[in-house]
Coordinates of C-alpha atoms and ligand atoms in Angstrom, one line a residue:
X1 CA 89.9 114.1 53.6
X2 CA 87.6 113.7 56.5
X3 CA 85.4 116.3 55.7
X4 CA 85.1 114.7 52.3
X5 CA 84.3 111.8 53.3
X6 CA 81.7 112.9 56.0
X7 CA 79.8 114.9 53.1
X8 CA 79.8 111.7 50.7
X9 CA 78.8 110.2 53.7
X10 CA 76.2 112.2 54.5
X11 CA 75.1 113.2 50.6
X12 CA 74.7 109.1 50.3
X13 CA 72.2 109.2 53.7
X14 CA 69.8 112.0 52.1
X15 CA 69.5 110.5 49.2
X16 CA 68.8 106.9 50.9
X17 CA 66.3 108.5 53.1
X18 CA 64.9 110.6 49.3
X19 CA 64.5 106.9 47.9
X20 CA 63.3 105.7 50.7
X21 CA 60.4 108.3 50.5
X22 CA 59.5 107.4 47.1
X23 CA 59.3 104.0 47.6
X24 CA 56.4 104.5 50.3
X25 CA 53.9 106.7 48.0
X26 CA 53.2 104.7 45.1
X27 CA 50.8 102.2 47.2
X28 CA 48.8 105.2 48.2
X29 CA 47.7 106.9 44.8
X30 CA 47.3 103.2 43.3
X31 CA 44.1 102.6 45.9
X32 CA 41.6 105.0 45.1
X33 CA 42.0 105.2 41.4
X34 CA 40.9 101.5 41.2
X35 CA 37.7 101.9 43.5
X36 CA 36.4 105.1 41.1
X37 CA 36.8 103.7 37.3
X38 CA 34.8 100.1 38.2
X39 CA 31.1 101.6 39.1
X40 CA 31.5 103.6 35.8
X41 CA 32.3 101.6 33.5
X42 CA 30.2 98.6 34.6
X43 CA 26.8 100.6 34.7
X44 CA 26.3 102.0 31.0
X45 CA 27.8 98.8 29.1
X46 CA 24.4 96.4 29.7
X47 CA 21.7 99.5 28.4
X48 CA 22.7 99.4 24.9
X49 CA 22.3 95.7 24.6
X50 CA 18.6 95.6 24.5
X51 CA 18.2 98.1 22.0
X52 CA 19.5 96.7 18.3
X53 CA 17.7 93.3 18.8
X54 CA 14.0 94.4 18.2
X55 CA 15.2 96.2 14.9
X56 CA 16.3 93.1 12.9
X57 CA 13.5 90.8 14.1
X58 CA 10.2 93.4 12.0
X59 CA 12.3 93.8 8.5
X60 CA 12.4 89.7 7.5
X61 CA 8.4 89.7 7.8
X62 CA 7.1 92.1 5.1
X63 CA 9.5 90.3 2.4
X64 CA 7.1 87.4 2.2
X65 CA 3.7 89.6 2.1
X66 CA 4.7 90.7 -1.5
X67 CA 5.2 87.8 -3.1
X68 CA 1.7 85.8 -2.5
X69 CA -0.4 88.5 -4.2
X70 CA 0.9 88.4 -7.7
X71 CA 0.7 84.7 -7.9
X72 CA -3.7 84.7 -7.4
X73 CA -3.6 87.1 -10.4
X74 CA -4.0 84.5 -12.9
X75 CA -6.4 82.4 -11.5
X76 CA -9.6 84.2 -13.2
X77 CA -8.6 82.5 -16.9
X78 CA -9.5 78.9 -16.0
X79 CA -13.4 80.6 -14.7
X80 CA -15.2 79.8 -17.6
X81 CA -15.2 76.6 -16.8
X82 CA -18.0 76.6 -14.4
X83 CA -20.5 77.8 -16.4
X84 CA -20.0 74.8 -19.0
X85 CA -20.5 72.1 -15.9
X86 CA -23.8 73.8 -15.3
X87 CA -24.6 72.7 -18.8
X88 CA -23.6 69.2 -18.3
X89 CA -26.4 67.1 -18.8
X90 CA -26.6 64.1 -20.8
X91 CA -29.2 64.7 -23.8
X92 CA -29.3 61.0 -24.6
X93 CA -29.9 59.6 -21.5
X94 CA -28.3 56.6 -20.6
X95 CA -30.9 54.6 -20.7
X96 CA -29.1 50.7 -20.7
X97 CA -27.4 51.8 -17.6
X98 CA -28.7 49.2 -15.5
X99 CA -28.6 51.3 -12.4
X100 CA -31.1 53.6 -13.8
X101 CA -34.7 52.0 -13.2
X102 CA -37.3 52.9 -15.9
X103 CA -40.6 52.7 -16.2
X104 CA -42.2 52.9 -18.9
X105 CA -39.2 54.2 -21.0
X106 CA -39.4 57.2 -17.9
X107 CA -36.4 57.4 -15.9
X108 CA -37.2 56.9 -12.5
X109 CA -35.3 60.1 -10.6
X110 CA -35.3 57.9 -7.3
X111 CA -32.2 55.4 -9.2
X112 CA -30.2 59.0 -10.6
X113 CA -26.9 60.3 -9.0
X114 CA -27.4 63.9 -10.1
X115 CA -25.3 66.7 -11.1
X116 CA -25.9 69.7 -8.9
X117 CA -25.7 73.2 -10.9
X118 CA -23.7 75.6 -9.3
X119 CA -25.4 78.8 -11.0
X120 CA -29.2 78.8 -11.7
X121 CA -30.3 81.6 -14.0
X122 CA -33.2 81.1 -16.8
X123 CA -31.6 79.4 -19.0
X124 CA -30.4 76.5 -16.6
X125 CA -31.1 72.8 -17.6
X126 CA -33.0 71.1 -14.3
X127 CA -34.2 67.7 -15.3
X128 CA -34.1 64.2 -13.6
X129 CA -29.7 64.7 -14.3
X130 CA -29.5 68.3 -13.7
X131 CA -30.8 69.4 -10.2
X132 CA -31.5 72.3 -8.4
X133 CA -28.6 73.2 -5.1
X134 CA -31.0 72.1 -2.1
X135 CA -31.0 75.2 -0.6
X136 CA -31.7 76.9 -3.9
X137 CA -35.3 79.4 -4.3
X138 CA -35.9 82.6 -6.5
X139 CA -35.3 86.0 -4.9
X140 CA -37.3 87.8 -7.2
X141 CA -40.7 85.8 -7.4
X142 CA -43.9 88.4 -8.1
X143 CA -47.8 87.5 -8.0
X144 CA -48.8 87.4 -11.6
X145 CA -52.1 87.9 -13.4
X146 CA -53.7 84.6 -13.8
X147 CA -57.3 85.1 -15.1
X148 CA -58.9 84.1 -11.8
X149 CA -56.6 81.7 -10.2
X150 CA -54.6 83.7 -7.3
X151 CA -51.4 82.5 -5.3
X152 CA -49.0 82.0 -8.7
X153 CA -46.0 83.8 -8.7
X154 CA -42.9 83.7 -11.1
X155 CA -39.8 85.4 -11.3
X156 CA -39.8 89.2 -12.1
X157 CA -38.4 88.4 -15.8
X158 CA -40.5 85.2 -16.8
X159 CA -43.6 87.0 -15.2
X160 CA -43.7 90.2 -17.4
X161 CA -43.5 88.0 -20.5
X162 CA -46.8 85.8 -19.1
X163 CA -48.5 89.2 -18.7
X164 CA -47.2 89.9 -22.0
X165 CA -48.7 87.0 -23.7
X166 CA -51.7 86.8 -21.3
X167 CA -53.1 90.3 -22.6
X168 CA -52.3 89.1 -26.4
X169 CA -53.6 86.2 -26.5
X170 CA -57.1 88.3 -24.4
X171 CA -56.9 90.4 -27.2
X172 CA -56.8 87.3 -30.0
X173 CA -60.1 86.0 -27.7
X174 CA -58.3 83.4 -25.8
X175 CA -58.5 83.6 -21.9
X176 CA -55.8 81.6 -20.8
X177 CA -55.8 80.5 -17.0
X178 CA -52.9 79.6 -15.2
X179 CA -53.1 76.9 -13.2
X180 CA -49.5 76.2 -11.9
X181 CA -46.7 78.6 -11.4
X182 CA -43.9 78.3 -8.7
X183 CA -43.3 75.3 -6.3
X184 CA -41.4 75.3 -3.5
X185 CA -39.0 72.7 -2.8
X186 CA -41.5 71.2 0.1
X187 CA -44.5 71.5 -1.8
X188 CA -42.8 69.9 -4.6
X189 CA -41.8 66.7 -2.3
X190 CA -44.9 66.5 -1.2
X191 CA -46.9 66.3 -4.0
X192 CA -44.5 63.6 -5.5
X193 CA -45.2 61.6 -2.5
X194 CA -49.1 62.0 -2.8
X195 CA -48.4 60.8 -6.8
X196 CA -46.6 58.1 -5.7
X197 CA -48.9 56.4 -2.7
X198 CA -51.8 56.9 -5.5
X199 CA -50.6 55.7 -8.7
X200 CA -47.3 54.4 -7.6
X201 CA -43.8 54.4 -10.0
X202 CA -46.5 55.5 -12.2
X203 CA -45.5 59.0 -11.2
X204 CA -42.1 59.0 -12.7
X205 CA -44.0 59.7 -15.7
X206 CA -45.7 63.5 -15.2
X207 CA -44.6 64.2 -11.9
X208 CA -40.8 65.4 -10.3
X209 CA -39.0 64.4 -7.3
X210 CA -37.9 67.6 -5.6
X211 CA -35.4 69.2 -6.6
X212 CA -35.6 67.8 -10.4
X213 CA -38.6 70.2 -11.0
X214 CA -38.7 73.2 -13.3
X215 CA -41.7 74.7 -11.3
X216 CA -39.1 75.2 -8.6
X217 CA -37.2 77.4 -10.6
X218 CA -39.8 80.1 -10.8
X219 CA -39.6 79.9 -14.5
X220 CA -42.3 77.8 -15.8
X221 CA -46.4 78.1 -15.9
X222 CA -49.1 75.7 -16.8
X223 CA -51.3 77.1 -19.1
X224 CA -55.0 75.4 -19.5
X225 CA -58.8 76.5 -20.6
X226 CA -60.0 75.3 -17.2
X227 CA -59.5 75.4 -13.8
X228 CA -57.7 72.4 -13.9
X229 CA -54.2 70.7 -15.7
X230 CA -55.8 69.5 -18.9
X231 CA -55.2 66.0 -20.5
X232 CA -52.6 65.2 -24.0
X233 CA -55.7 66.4 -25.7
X234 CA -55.3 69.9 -25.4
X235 CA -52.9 70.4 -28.0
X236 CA -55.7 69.6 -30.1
X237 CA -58.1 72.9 -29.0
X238 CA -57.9 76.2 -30.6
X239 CA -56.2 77.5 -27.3
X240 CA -53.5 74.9 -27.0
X241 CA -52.9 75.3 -30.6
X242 CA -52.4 79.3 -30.4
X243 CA -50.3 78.9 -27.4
X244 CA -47.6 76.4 -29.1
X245 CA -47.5 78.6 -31.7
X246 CA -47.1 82.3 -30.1
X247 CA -45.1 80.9 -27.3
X248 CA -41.7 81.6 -28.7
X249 CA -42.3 85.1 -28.7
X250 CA -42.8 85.9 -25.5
X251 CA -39.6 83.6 -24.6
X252 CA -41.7 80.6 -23.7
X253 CA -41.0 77.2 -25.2
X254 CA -43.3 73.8 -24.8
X255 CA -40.9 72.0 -22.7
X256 CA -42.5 68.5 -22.8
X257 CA -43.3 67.5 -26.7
X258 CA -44.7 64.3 -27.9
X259 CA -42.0 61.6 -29.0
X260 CA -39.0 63.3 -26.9
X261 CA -39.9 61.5 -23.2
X262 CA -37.0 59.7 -23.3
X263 CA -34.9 63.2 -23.7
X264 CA -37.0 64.8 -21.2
X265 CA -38.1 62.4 -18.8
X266 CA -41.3 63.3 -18.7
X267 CA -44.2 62.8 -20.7
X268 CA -46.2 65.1 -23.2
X269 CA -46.9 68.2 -21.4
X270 CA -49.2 70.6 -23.7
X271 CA -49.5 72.6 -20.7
X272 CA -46.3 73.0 -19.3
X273 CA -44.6 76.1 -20.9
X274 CA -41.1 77.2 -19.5
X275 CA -39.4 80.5 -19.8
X276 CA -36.1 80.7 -21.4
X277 CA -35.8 84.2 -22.9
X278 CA -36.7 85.1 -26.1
X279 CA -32.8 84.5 -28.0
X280 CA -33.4 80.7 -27.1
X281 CA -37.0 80.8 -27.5
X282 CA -36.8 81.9 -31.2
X283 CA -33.7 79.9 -32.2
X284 CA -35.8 76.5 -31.2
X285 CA -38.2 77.5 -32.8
X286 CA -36.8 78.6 -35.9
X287 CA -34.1 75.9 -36.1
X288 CA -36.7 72.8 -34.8
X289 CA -34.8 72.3 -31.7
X290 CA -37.3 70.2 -30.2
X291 CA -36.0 70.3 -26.8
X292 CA -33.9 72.7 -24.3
X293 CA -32.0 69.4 -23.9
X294 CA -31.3 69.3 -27.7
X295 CA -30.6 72.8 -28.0
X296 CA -27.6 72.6 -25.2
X297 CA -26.6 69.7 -27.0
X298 CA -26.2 71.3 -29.8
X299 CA -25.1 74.8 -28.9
X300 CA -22.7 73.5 -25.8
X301 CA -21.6 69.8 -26.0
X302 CA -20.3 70.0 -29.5
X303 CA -18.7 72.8 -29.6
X304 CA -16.4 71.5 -27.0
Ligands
ZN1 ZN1 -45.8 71.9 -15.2

């Protein structure tokens, strides 16, 4: 029994001192294992980040690009408006408006709020209501033939129907000078001035403030049998007679008649011939429009 009892005794001390053994290690493996994994795992976590936020911030922008474009497609229809405002003139002029000062029956262009056109071609309206842009002059103005008188230029169009008409009406025996051609918008202001410290409002009557003149369009020549602008009476010679009549077919039309100066604003011009082209030209002068007013009056206003 004693030996028995001495090997229980002695089984129960190994396996003490066995659990005993195991008891110590566990603290030692536990150490290092949590120093290694936290450099690791720390590092590559933050370098993603960065990367996904630029994508998402470039796709939202080109969504909006496409959907302006479409919407200045239909914009060209209203257009033809423009062209009709360049026409707007007033045919009867409003001559009880008692802003407007007169003289004579004349407006005076000093007491007019103008319309400014916004395309000049040669069949634009400039009168004392219609006016020319202020920075406005031909591009195309050429030195034309005018039996003797040099410096007159006209635009490229108006100035090969003059020669046109010049050589005919040579040919038919008349030798027609021109005596004034295109203005510029200085020399214009200051021959109004001169007119107007010499004869006073009396120059609302045959001569334009700048701007309001159709010699400033390039478009228009005064015709005479001297060297000079000659008087009402030359309507009466055989020259001014042949020139009224042929005018129309070279695209010219007398733009100041007698008994229209209230239309006009200015009085009876036999010498003052505008180009217009030869479609309007003819129609006046086959339908007795007596005035490029009248014709846009009736060709433009009422067909509104
Ligand atoms: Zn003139």
């Amino acid at each position: 029994m004693k030996k028995i009892l001495f090997l229980l005794l002695l089984i129960g001390l190994i396996s003490l001192t066995y659990m005993c053994s195991l008891d110590q290690q566990p603290p030692q493996p536990e150490q290092p294992p949590q120093e290694e994994p936290d450099p690791v795992v720390v590092e590559p976590e933050p370098e993603p980040e960065p990367e996904p936020e630029p994508e998402p911030e470039p796709e939202p922008e080109p969504e909006p690009e496409p959907e302006p474009e479409p919407e200045p497609k239909p914009e060209p229809e209203p257009e033809p408006e423009p062209p009709e405002k360049d026409n707007e003139f007033m045919v009867n002029l409003p001559l009880d408006d008692p802003s407007l000062r007169l003289y004579k029956g004349v407006v005076d262009p000093r007491s007019v709020d103008p319309h400014t056109l916004t395309e000049v071609d040669i069949t634009s309206v400039v009168n004392k209501f219609n006016i020319l842009p202020w920075e406005y002059a031909p591009t195309d103005l050429v030195d034309i033939n005018a039996n003797g008188v040099g410096g007159m230029l006209l635009r490229r169009e108006a100035a090969e129907a003059w020669e046109q008409w010049r050589v005919d009406a040579l040919n038919d025996g008349y030798t027609v000078l021109a005596v004034s051609s295109y203005r510029s918008r200085d020399y214009q202001a200051t021959l109004f001035n001169n007119y107007l410290a010499n004869h006073g409002d009396e120059a609302v009557l045959w001569s334009a403030y700048p701007r309001r003149s159709e010699h400033e369009t390039g478009l228009v020549v005064d015709l005479s049998n001297s060297w000079s602008i000659p008087g009402e009476g030359f309507i009466d010679t055989p020259m001014g007679q042949y020139l009224a009549e042929t005018a129309h077919n070279y695209g010219f039309i007398l733009r100041y008649p007698k008994g229209y100066e209230g239309d006009t604003g200015y009085t009876f011009e036999p010498w003052h011939y505008r180009y217009v082209g030869k479609e309007i030209a003819q129609k006046m002068q086959q339908e007795d429009i007596p005035t490029l007013e009248h014709y846009y009056y009736l060709t433009v206003e009422q067909q509104k």
